[in-house]
């Protein structure tokens, strides 16, 4: 036997053979199976090309679906078998050497497009058929009218030969005649149908106008009507039809009979249901997808006065890590398991679970008592996540952050509700995850304002909406003002004055911090120069110095050193009048490259202060590596000294830090001094300078000038 492996062409043939074997039995064709298979080869080849093509070609796959209809595979079972066959064998025989996962994904997209193409072609064909049915109906009406009076035989031929179901009843609804096709549709003998009355065929799914149209027709007020109607077959199954009913009049024009033309649409309806299912459900988990969820949410929000809804928005914590470390297949299995568990949480009427995408799920509850029900739903969800998910022999812990929104219908749009749920979920996540949070309009408003602020930031700088306040730095030994820290504020046209905590993080996030920081530096150095001019070159304590805060992003910006030098030179201010404040956290783990600009600035004479010292890791050993000259002790230390006597532990810590700092030749500044008692305590502990409300709140530059002057003369 030959050990030669199959070539691509052989594999394509094999695929085609399997396909034709599956589909041939349900195809009404006069071809032999071999001939039929020949017909499928170009379609198989096309599919194989589409599978391996660079981009996804949905139209190509639709054309293959449409070609199936052309090949008389009009029985929806033919489509089902085709899709099964493509699903099972296309990748196997035609994918080549590429990644199998990609090919699988492509194959399932191809199947969707094929099904859509198939349905489209079938619909067009049906429309064409209906057109000829309508023609036949017109002819039949003429023929029937005549036949009843003249040629019975000719009418019979049309009646019996028609491929669609035809029935004739009198105006009381007694069925008089039915043709073969109609009997086949009902799966019944002519006798059984002929003894029925039309009015007996009421079906629960009848459209509301169905029987009104019927009454109008039998009263002679309408010539015909057309609708979709369901009938119960004797075996209990449902027959769906496209029904056209026409009124037949006698030679004098008086209403005499009613003629029904019926087309069996049951299979097509099932196919449509399947397509609708696929369009509204997530392929991986089988849960309703985003579009179906939106449909339901909108319905709940439009439910009318007095109705309420509850929504849980779940995002898994750390799902990306699972995907990255265990692979997408494991990630998918985790999602499927989570989906199953969530599904089990929302089984009551009015409840649903959906997957919005990725690792985001939602659960909706409607009906009475949603205030209580949504809490219970959230609790059930958090509970089902507790048990680890076992994948490839590993137990994975699943954690999630849940945002809960509950409220009355009619107040918000679906998009607004979902945004609120999303914001709330993020609040749960940023509080550490593995918890649920309840939506809070104020928190929503803050998040929305944050968004608004972010978009308004860039123009704010251009429009000059920022300004700087200065807070004096006072020498603890003699109480003289030695300088000031520049603290930026934003005069927002709507929100008024905003503190840096509201917008500095946003500016850091968007990168605007670089131009904003440069502006603060420029402005405050200009201010330092103005003080000096008004104040005289020297006070007893030397020139007033200016402290400017630097963000981590500014530190890593390549223009930092050059910009600073330029600004100082332009203002004619010596580098030693400037102190740059850098937070400890910005320098944690900093490598030499990041520290280089700071070293350069320090070499030039600019002081570097380590801001908020004590809030981070406070790695004292690290201090040696840094070009720092000043430690600014965080406010949390001074807080413990508000009362007299101060907390002895705080005192010990501060004392230790001060003595260590001094031994490393660092000066110590304390922040947040609010009382005289604190100031005294800190002076005794050996701190050098202080800053805080006890001396002055941050304020306009002129006030600082006055303070310094009082102090110099007084
Ligand atoms: P920081 O550098 O630690 O500034 C000290 C903060 O403590 C200031 O808050 C100041 O108003 C406040 N403060 C001063 N004395 C007292 C006191 O006695 N009691 C209390 N409770 N608070 C006091 P502010 O102005 O809100 O600034 C907050 C932070 O924003 C600053 O902390 C600084 O990190 C940052 N920041 C301010 N301006 C700028 C800037 O121009 N650029 C950058 N990158 N960050 C800035
Ligand atoms: Mg500071
Ligand atoms: Mg600070």
Coordinates of C-alpha atoms and ligand atoms in Angstrom, one line a residue, residues 485-487 548-549 581 611-612 632 671 691, ligand 2:
X485 CA 5.1 75.9 47.8
X486 CA 3.2 76.5 44.5
X487 CA -0.1 74.7 44.5
X548 CA 7.2 73.2 42.7
X549 CA 5.6 69.8 42.6
X581 CA 9.1 68.2 45.1
X611 CA 7.3 64.8 49.2
X612 CA 4.8 63.0 51.3
X632 CA 8.9 66.5 53.5
X671 CA 3.5 69.4 56.3
X691 CA 4.1 74.3 56.4
Ligands
LIG2 MG1 4.2 69.1 47.5

